Coordinates of C-alpha atoms and ligand atoms in Angstrom, one line a residue:
M1 CA 86.4 94.8 11.7
W2 CA 86.5 91.8 14.0
C3 CA 86.3 90.8 17.6
T4 CA 88.1 88.2 19.5
G5 CA 86.2 85.4 21.1
L6 CA 85.8 81.7 21.4
G7 CA 83.0 81.8 18.9
A8 CA 82.1 79.2 16.4
V9 CA 82.3 81.8 13.6
T10 CA 83.8 80.1 10.6
T11 CA 83.6 82.8 8.0
F12 CA 85.0 86.2 8.4
S13 CA 83.9 89.3 6.5
L14 CA 85.7 92.5 5.8
M15 CA 84.6 95.7 4.4
V16 CA 86.8 96.3 1.4
A17 CA 87.2 99.9 2.2
L18 CA 88.5 98.8 5.6
C19 CA 87.1 101.9 7.2
C20 CA 84.0 102.2 5.1
S21 CA 84.7 105.5 3.3
Q22 CA 82.0 104.9 0.8
F23 CA 79.2 105.2 3.4
V24 CA 78.5 108.9 2.5
S25 CA 78.7 108.4 -1.2
Q26 CA 76.1 105.7 -1.0
P27 CA 72.5 106.4 -2.2
E28 CA 70.7 105.0 0.9
I29 CA 72.6 107.2 3.2
K30 CA 72.4 111.0 2.8
T31 CA 75.2 113.3 3.9
E32 CA 72.6 115.1 6.1
D33 CA 72.3 111.8 8.0
C34 CA 75.8 112.2 9.2
T35 CA 75.1 115.4 11.1
R36 CA 71.8 114.2 12.6
K37 CA 71.7 113.6 16.3
E38 CA 69.8 110.3 15.7
H39 CA 72.2 108.4 13.6
P40 CA 71.0 106.1 10.9
I41 CA 71.4 102.4 11.3
V42 CA 72.7 100.9 8.1
P43 CA 71.3 97.5 7.4
Y44 CA 73.6 94.6 6.7
R45 CA 72.0 94.1 3.2
V46 CA 73.3 97.6 2.2
L47 CA 76.8 97.0 3.5
R48 CA 76.9 93.6 1.8
L49 CA 78.0 95.5 -1.4
W50 CA 81.3 96.4 0.2
M51 CA 81.9 93.2 1.9
S52 CA 84.0 90.2 0.9
E53 CA 84.0 86.9 2.7
F54 CA 86.7 84.4 3.4
S55 CA 86.5 80.9 4.9
H56 CA 88.8 78.0 5.0
S57 CA 88.1 74.4 5.8
G58 CA 88.8 73.7 9.5
A59 CA 89.5 77.3 10.4
K60 CA 87.4 79.3 12.9
D61 CA 87.8 82.1 15.5
F62 CA 89.3 84.6 13.1
S63 CA 90.5 86.9 15.9
Q64 CA 93.5 88.9 14.8
L65 CA 94.2 91.0 11.8
A66 CA 97.4 92.8 10.7
V67 CA 97.6 94.9 7.6
D68 CA 100.8 94.8 5.5
L69 CA 100.3 97.8 3.2
N70 CA 103.7 97.3 1.5
R71 CA 102.7 94.0 0.0
G72 CA 99.0 94.8 -0.2
Q73 CA 98.1 91.9 2.1
L74 CA 96.1 91.2 5.1
I75 CA 97.4 88.7 7.7
V76 CA 94.8 86.9 9.7
G77 CA 95.1 84.8 12.8
A78 CA 92.6 82.1 13.4
R79 CA 92.3 78.9 15.5
N80 CA 95.3 76.7 14.4
F81 CA 95.9 78.8 11.3
L82 CA 97.5 81.9 9.9
F83 CA 96.5 83.3 6.5
R84 CA 97.8 85.8 4.1
L85 CA 95.1 87.4 2.0
H86 CA 94.9 90.0 -0.8
L87 CA 93.9 93.2 0.9
T88 CA 91.6 94.2 -2.0
N89 CA 89.4 91.1 -2.1
I90 CA 90.5 88.9 0.8
S91 CA 91.3 86.0 -1.5
L92 CA 93.8 83.5 -0.2
I93 CA 97.5 83.9 -0.9
Q94 CA 98.9 81.5 1.7
A95 CA 97.6 79.4 4.6
A96 CA 99.9 78.2 7.3
E97 CA 98.7 75.6 9.8
W98 CA 99.7 76.3 13.4
A99 CA 98.2 73.7 15.7
P100 CA 99.6 72.5 19.1
D101 CA 101.4 69.1 18.9
E102 CA 99.8 66.0 20.3
D103 CA 101.8 65.9 23.5
T104 CA 100.9 69.5 24.3
K105 CA 97.2 68.8 23.6
L106 CA 97.2 65.7 25.8
S107 CA 99.0 67.5 28.7
C108 CA 96.4 70.4 28.4
Q109 CA 93.5 68.0 28.6
S110 CA 95.0 66.2 31.5
K111 CA 94.9 69.5 33.4
G112 CA 91.1 69.5 33.0
K113 CA 90.7 71.7 29.9
T114 CA 88.4 70.7 27.1
E115 CA 89.4 69.6 23.6
D116 CA 88.2 73.0 22.3
E117 CA 90.3 74.9 24.8
C118 CA 93.3 72.8 24.0
Q119 CA 93.9 74.4 20.6
N120 CA 96.1 77.2 19.4
Y121 CA 94.2 80.5 19.4
V122 CA 96.2 83.3 17.9
R123 CA 96.1 86.2 20.3
V124 CA 99.1 88.4 19.2
L125 CA 99.7 89.3 15.5
L126 CA 102.0 92.2 14.8
T127 CA 104.0 93.3 11.8
S128 CA 107.5 94.6 12.4
G129 CA 109.4 95.4 9.2
S130 CA 109.7 92.3 7.1
T131 CA 108.7 90.0 9.9
L132 CA 105.5 89.0 11.7
F133 CA 105.5 88.5 15.4
T134 CA 102.7 86.2 16.5
C135 CA 101.7 84.4 19.7
G136 CA 99.1 81.7 20.3
T137 CA 97.6 80.0 23.4
N138 CA 99.0 76.7 22.1
A139 CA 96.8 74.5 24.3
F140 CA 97.5 76.5 27.5
T141 CA 101.2 76.6 26.7
P142 CA 101.6 80.0 25.1
V143 CA 104.2 80.3 22.4
C144 CA 105.4 83.2 20.2
M145 CA 107.0 83.0 16.8
T146 CA 108.7 85.4 14.5
R147 CA 107.9 84.6 10.9
Q148 CA 108.8 85.9 7.5
I149 CA 106.1 88.2 6.3
S150 CA 106.4 87.2 2.7
N151 CA 106.2 83.5 3.7
I152 CA 104.3 83.0 7.0
S153 CA 105.2 79.3 7.0
E154 CA 108.9 80.3 7.5
V155 CA 109.5 80.4 11.2
L156 CA 112.6 82.5 12.0
D157 CA 112.4 82.3 15.8
S158 CA 110.3 80.7 18.5
I159 CA 110.1 81.9 22.2
N160 CA 108.1 81.3 25.3
G161 CA 104.8 83.1 25.1
V162 CA 104.2 83.5 28.9
A163 CA 103.5 87.1 29.8
R164 CA 103.0 87.9 26.1
C165 CA 100.0 85.9 25.3
P166 CA 97.3 84.4 27.6
Y167 CA 96.9 80.7 28.4
D168 CA 93.2 80.8 28.1
P169 CA 91.7 81.9 24.8
R170 CA 88.9 83.7 26.6
H171 CA 91.1 86.1 28.3
N172 CA 91.1 89.6 26.9
S173 CA 94.7 90.6 26.1
T174 CA 96.5 93.1 23.9
A175 CA 100.0 93.8 22.7
M176 CA 102.0 96.1 20.5
I177 CA 105.6 96.4 19.2
T178 CA 107.1 99.9 19.4
A179 CA 109.1 101.5 16.6
R180 CA 112.2 100.4 18.5
G181 CA 111.2 96.8 18.7
E182 CA 110.0 96.4 22.3
L183 CA 106.9 94.3 22.9
Y184 CA 104.3 95.7 25.3
A185 CA 101.8 93.1 26.3
A186 CA 98.8 93.3 28.7
T187 CA 97.8 89.8 29.6
V188 CA 98.0 87.2 32.4
I189 CA 101.2 85.5 33.4
D190 CA 99.8 82.3 34.9
F191 CA 97.7 79.2 34.0
S192 CA 94.8 80.1 36.2
G193 CA 94.6 83.7 34.9
R194 CA 94.8 85.3 38.3
D195 CA 98.1 87.2 37.8
P196 CA 97.5 90.1 35.3
V197 CA 100.5 91.9 34.0
L198 CA 101.6 94.9 31.9
Y199 CA 104.9 93.4 30.6
R200 CA 107.6 94.8 28.4
S201 CA 110.1 92.5 26.8
L202 CA 112.3 92.1 23.7
G203 CA 114.1 95.1 22.2
N204 CA 116.9 96.8 24.0
M205 CA 115.2 97.9 27.3
P206 CA 115.2 95.7 30.4
P207 CA 112.1 93.6 30.8
L208 CA 109.6 95.2 33.2
R209 CA 106.3 94.2 34.7
S210 CA 103.5 95.7 36.8
A211 CA 103.5 94.9 40.5
Q212 CA 102.6 91.2 41.1
Y213 CA 99.4 90.2 43.0
N214 CA 98.7 93.9 43.7
S215 CA 95.0 94.5 43.0
K216 CA 95.5 98.2 43.4
W217 CA 97.5 98.2 40.2
L218 CA 95.3 95.9 38.3
N219 CA 92.1 94.3 39.6
E220 CA 90.6 91.5 37.4
P221 CA 91.3 93.6 34.3
N222 CA 90.0 93.0 30.7
F223 CA 92.6 94.6 28.5
V224 CA 91.4 96.3 25.3
S225 CA 94.3 98.1 23.6
V226 CA 97.8 99.6 23.9
Y227 CA 99.3 102.4 21.9
E228 CA 102.7 104.0 21.7
I229 CA 102.2 107.8 21.8
G230 CA 105.2 110.1 22.3
R231 CA 107.3 109.1 25.3
F232 CA 104.6 106.9 26.7
A233 CA 102.8 103.6 26.2
Y234 CA 99.1 103.9 27.0
F235 CA 97.0 100.9 28.0
F236 CA 93.2 100.9 27.8
F237 CA 91.2 98.4 29.9
R238 CA 88.3 97.9 32.2
E239 CA 88.7 96.5 35.7
T240 CA 87.0 96.1 39.0
A241 CA 87.2 99.5 40.7
V242 CA 89.3 99.9 43.9
G243 CA 88.8 103.0 46.0
N244 CA 85.1 102.8 45.5
D245 CA 82.7 102.4 48.3
C246 CA 79.6 101.3 46.5
G247 CA 80.2 97.5 46.2
K248 CA 81.7 95.9 43.2
M249 CA 81.9 98.1 40.1
V250 CA 83.7 97.9 36.8
F251 CA 85.4 101.1 35.7
S252 CA 87.2 101.9 32.4
R253 CA 90.8 103.0 32.6
V254 CA 93.7 104.4 30.8
A255 CA 97.1 103.6 32.2
R256 CA 100.4 105.1 31.2
V257 CA 104.1 104.1 31.6
C258 CA 107.3 105.8 30.2
K259 CA 108.9 103.9 27.4
N260 CA 112.3 104.7 28.9
D261 CA 111.5 103.3 32.4
V262 CA 114.2 101.0 33.6
G263 CA 112.6 99.9 36.8
G264 CA 113.5 100.5 40.4
R265 CA 116.4 99.5 42.6
F266 CA 115.8 97.6 45.8
L267 CA 112.2 99.0 45.6
L268 CA 110.2 98.1 42.5
E269 CA 113.0 96.0 41.0
D270 CA 112.1 94.8 37.5
T271 CA 108.8 96.8 38.0
W272 CA 107.5 99.9 36.3
T273 CA 108.3 103.1 38.3
T274 CA 106.2 105.3 36.0
F275 CA 102.8 103.4 36.1
M276 CA 99.8 105.7 36.6
K277 CA 96.1 105.1 35.8
A278 CA 93.0 107.2 35.5
R279 CA 89.3 106.5 35.1
L280 CA 87.6 107.3 31.7
N281 CA 84.1 108.9 32.0
C282 CA 81.6 108.0 29.2
S283 CA 78.1 108.9 30.4
R284 CA 74.9 110.6 29.6
S285 CA 74.6 113.8 31.6
G286 CA 71.7 114.5 33.9
E287 CA 70.9 115.0 37.5
I288 CA 72.1 111.5 38.0
P289 CA 74.5 110.7 35.1
F290 CA 74.0 107.4 33.4
Y291 CA 77.3 105.6 33.1
F292 CA 78.6 103.4 30.4
N293 CA 81.3 101.9 32.5
E294 CA 82.7 99.0 30.5
L295 CA 85.2 99.8 27.7
Q296 CA 85.0 97.2 24.9
S297 CA 87.1 98.6 22.0
T298 CA 89.1 101.7 21.1
F299 CA 90.3 103.4 18.0
H300 CA 93.3 105.8 18.0
L301 CA 93.0 108.7 15.5
P302 CA 96.5 110.1 15.7
E303 CA 95.8 113.1 13.3
Q304 CA 93.5 114.5 15.9
D305 CA 95.1 113.1 19.1
L306 CA 91.8 111.4 19.9
I307 CA 91.0 108.0 21.3
Y308 CA 87.5 106.8 20.5
G309 CA 86.0 104.1 22.7
I310 CA 82.9 101.9 22.8
F311 CA 81.5 101.6 26.3
T312 CA 78.7 99.5 27.4
T313 CA 76.6 99.2 30.6
N314 CA 77.7 96.6 33.2
V315 CA 77.0 93.0 32.2
N316 CA 74.1 92.5 34.7
S317 CA 72.2 95.6 33.8
L318 CA 70.1 96.5 30.7
S319 CA 72.2 96.4 27.5
A320 CA 73.2 99.8 26.1
S321 CA 76.3 101.1 24.3
A322 CA 77.9 104.5 23.8
I323 CA 80.8 105.9 21.9
C324 CA 82.9 108.6 23.5
A325 CA 86.1 110.3 22.3
F326 CA 88.9 111.4 24.5
N327 CA 91.5 114.1 23.7
L328 CA 95.0 113.1 24.6
S329 CA 95.4 116.5 26.2
S330 CA 92.6 115.7 28.7
I331 CA 94.2 112.4 29.5
T332 CA 97.5 114.2 30.1
T333 CA 95.6 116.7 32.3
A334 CA 94.3 113.9 34.5
F335 CA 97.8 112.5 34.8
N336 CA 99.2 115.9 35.8
G337 CA 96.6 116.3 38.5
P338 CA 96.4 114.9 42.1
F339 CA 96.6 111.3 43.0
R340 CA 94.2 109.2 45.1
F341 CA 95.9 107.4 47.9
Q342 CA 95.1 105.0 50.6
E343 CA 97.3 105.2 53.7
N344 CA 96.3 101.7 54.8
P345 CA 93.5 99.2 54.0
R346 CA 91.3 100.6 56.8
T347 CA 91.3 104.2 55.8
A348 CA 89.5 105.9 52.9
W349 CA 91.1 106.9 49.6
Q350 CA 92.1 110.5 49.8
P351 CA 93.2 113.0 47.1
T352 CA 96.9 113.9 47.5
P353 CA 98.8 116.5 45.5
N354 CA 101.0 115.4 42.6
P355 CA 104.7 115.8 43.6
I356 CA 105.6 116.2 39.9
P357 CA 102.6 117.8 38.3
N358 CA 104.1 118.1 34.8
F359 CA 105.8 114.8 34.9
Q360 CA 108.0 114.1 31.8
C361 CA 109.8 110.8 31.4
G362 CA 113.5 111.5 32.1
T363 CA 115.7 111.1 29.1
L364 CA 118.9 109.2 28.6
D365 CA 120.9 112.4 28.3
E366 CA 119.9 113.5 31.8
A367 CA 121.1 110.5 33.6
G368 CA 124.0 108.1 33.0
P369 CA 123.6 104.4 32.6
G370 CA 122.4 102.6 35.7
Q371 CA 120.9 105.8 37.1
N372 CA 117.2 106.4 37.5
L373 CA 115.9 107.8 34.3
T374 CA 112.4 108.7 35.4
E375 CA 112.7 111.4 38.1
R376 CA 110.0 109.9 40.3
S377 CA 110.9 108.9 43.8
L378 CA 110.5 105.1 44.2
Q379 CA 108.5 105.6 47.4
D380 CA 106.1 107.8 45.5
A381 CA 106.0 105.3 42.5
Q382 CA 105.0 102.6 44.9
R383 CA 102.0 104.4 46.5
L384 CA 100.9 107.0 44.0
F385 CA 99.5 105.6 40.7
L386 CA 95.7 106.1 40.8
M387 CA 94.8 109.6 39.6
N388 CA 92.1 111.5 41.5
D389 CA 90.7 113.3 38.4
V390 CA 88.6 111.5 35.9
V391 CA 89.3 111.8 32.1
Q392 CA 86.3 113.6 30.6
P393 CA 85.4 113.1 26.9
I394 CA 85.4 115.8 24.3
T395 CA 81.6 116.2 24.5
V396 CA 79.4 116.3 27.6
N397 CA 77.2 113.5 26.2
P398 CA 78.5 110.5 24.1
L399 CA 78.9 111.0 20.4
L400 CA 76.4 108.1 19.9
T401 CA 74.3 106.0 22.2
Q402 CA 72.5 102.8 21.3
D403 CA 70.0 101.1 23.6
T404 CA 69.4 97.4 23.7
V405 CA 72.7 96.3 22.1
R406 CA 76.2 95.8 23.3
L407 CA 78.5 97.1 20.5
S408 CA 81.8 95.4 20.4
C409 CA 84.1 97.1 17.8
L410 CA 84.5 100.4 16.2
C411 CA 86.7 102.1 13.6
V412 CA 86.7 105.8 12.7
D413 CA 87.3 107.3 9.3
V414 CA 87.6 110.9 8.3
V415 CA 85.8 111.5 5.0
Q416 CA 85.8 114.5 2.8
G417 CA 82.1 115.4 2.2
A418 CA 80.4 118.0 0.1
G419 CA 81.5 121.6 0.7
D420 CA 84.8 120.6 2.1
R421 CA 83.3 119.4 5.3
L422 CA 85.0 116.6 7.1
Y423 CA 82.8 113.9 8.4
Y424 CA 83.7 111.4 11.0
V425 CA 82.3 108.0 10.1
I426 CA 82.1 105.9 13.2
P427 CA 80.8 102.5 12.4
G428 CA 80.0 100.5 15.5
F429 CA 79.6 96.8 15.2
G430 CA 77.0 94.8 17.0
P431 CA 77.2 91.5 18.8
R432 CA 79.6 89.2 17.0
G433 CA 78.6 86.4 14.8
Ligands
NAG5 C1 92.3 89.5 -5.8 O1 93.1 90.5 -6.0 C2 94.4 90.2 -6.5 C3 95.3 91.4 -6.6 O2 94.6 92.6 -6.2 C4 94.3 89.5 -7.8 O3 95.6 89.1 -8.3 C5 93.5 88.2 -7.6 O4 93.3 87.6 -8.9 C6 92.1 88.6 -7.1 N1 91.4 87.4 -6.8 C7 90.1 87.2 -6.9 C8 89.5 85.9 -6.6 O5 89.4 88.1 -7.4
NAG6 C1 108.0 79.0 2.7 O1 108.7 78.5 3.8 C2 108.5 77.1 4.0 C3 109.1 76.7 5.3 O2 110.4 77.1 5.4 C4 109.2 76.4 2.8 O3 109.0 75.0 2.9 C5 108.5 76.9 1.5 O4 109.2 76.4 0.4 C6 108.6 78.4 1.4 N1 107.8 78.9 0.3 C7 108.2 79.7 -0.6 C8 107.3 80.1 -1.7 O5 109.3 80.2 -0.5
NAG7 C1 86.4 89.4 27.3 O1 85.5 90.4 26.7 C2 84.3 90.0 26.2 C3 83.6 91.1 25.6 O2 83.5 92.2 26.4 C4 83.5 89.4 27.4 O3 82.2 88.9 26.9 C5 84.3 88.2 28.0 O4 83.6 87.8 29.2 C6 85.7 88.7 28.4 N1 86.4 87.6 28.9 C7 86.7 87.4 30.2 C8 87.5 86.1 30.5 O5 86.3 88.1 31.1
NAG8 C1 81.0 112.2 34.0 O1 80.4 113.1 33.1 C2 79.1 113.5 33.4 C3 78.5 114.2 32.2 O2 79.3 115.3 31.9 C4 79.2 114.3 34.7 O3 77.8 114.7 35.1 C5 79.8 113.4 35.8 O4 79.9 114.2 37.0 C6 81.1 112.9 35.4 N1 81.5 111.9 36.4 C7 82.8 111.9 36.9 C8 83.0 110.8 37.8 O5 83.6 112.6 36.5
NAG9 C1 92.2 118.5 21.9 O1 92.9 119.3 22.8 C2 93.7 120.3 22.1 C3 94.5 121.0 23.2 O2 93.7 121.4 24.3 C4 92.8 121.3 21.3 O3 93.6 122.2 20.7 C5 92.0 120.5 20.3 O4 91.1 121.3 19.7 C6 91.2 119.3 21.0 N1 90.6 118.5 20.0 C7 89.3 118.2 20.0 C8 88.8 117.4 18.9 O5 88.5 118.6 20.9
NAG10 C1 117.1 110.2 40.5 O1 118.5 110.7 40.4 C2 118.6 112.0 40.7 C3 120.0 112.4 40.4 O2 120.9 111.3 40.5 C4 118.3 112.2 42.2 O3 118.4 113.6 42.6 C5 116.8 111.8 42.4 O4 116.5 111.8 43.8 C6 116.7 110.4 41.9 N1 115.3 110.0 42.0 C7 114.9 108.8 42.4 C8 113.4 108.5 42.1 O5 115.6 108.0 42.9

């Protein structure tokens, strides 16, 4: 597991079993531990046995991983480097240097950025068949390249990285490529990082974006993940809450768009017409619930239609973390429910019924080319996108809570235990470094 960040971390470790299946067959951890309410904390020394380390002279900020199971290799994106490693022992197969050129660096520094910021931080690393699609900040001049997966030095294509990769390595972005080859990126589109965007490009669909400079759609978001599930793309993020009366608050969100959205006509031109978002609730119940409002990391377990998330308390309160899991069906329920809507900036946000309570993305068969494919009225699409109902997790209380630390990453593995029981091993990872 790994986390992105502008850290000075120069080695990167990986649990060989990727998702730590051996935990329960391990003498210091008993299977009973897995069913206890108070979960055991496994010391690093114990995990060391399943860890391998990799470092490379001059490389740091190992921020992106992509697994290539066909070739048994792991692709790693670091500052100014890409690596191919053996999946079993993370030993080096190939290193490809990918640094910004001198002119780009100088121009970056002349705009007031530091030497450290004016490097190439890999922020998108996705496999797609026999190619690798990867983007880097490239000294605040984002660029994307398609490379040969069996030889990552071989660049097949190079395109502008704007709206696909952030300028600033600190910005939290995410991206995926769908089975049909469309890139969905959640990032910022401008140098100053004030214009966040959910952007679709490449593939055969028209490029679409979220509404520009509209803080009701996205308000200072930190993007966490994006998944292709059924007819939709789901984005997970945290953002400053709108429609909230108690001062500035950060909420965690899931947003959804139809993959077959073609954008509006006259209204919402080149813009999503199917964008909707809902709040995720991860809290400890009580007379006054204790909220873990800030989503940090997610894990999608498709076999169970579950999304696990690490949530932390707000930055300026006491540190604490929780893991909650959300059923895709409860996400759908929230999207089928009423919207919240504000008539004008002076009035309160009000619940309003959902005009299409069981909204399905229109299909190409139902409408000819150039027609709307999404069944939503554009007037509705423009004003109704925030759901009134909150997505509740599968359990009243979090699956796990941990005081005093802010966990940053998680992965979930289903393990066959004694007596045919299935155990869910949910390692959470502490502060990076
Ligand atoms: C790592 O594993 C690969 C194949 O699994 C093997 O060829 C290679 O020699 C191993 N390297 C080290 C350093 O153990
Ligand atoms: C990989 O690609 C680079 C750049 O095209 C080329 O110089 C090199 O010979 C290739 N390596 C192999 C093993 O094919
Ligand atoms: C990105 O997320 C990390 C971890 O939550 C946070 O510390 C950092 O401040 C975020 N970056 C920005 C620019 O907000
Ligand atoms: C979140 O969940 C808690 C615990 O179940 C519940 O008490 C609270 O009302 C929920 N909050 C929202 C906003 O749905
Ligand atoms: C998720 O929701 C579906 C449909 O309501 C239900 O059948 C399933 O048991 C739920 N899964 C979990 C893990 O709660
Ligand atoms: C979409 O097209 C159908 C049929 O052409 C029409 O009835 C419907 O009003 C249109 N919806 C929108 C959102 O324009």
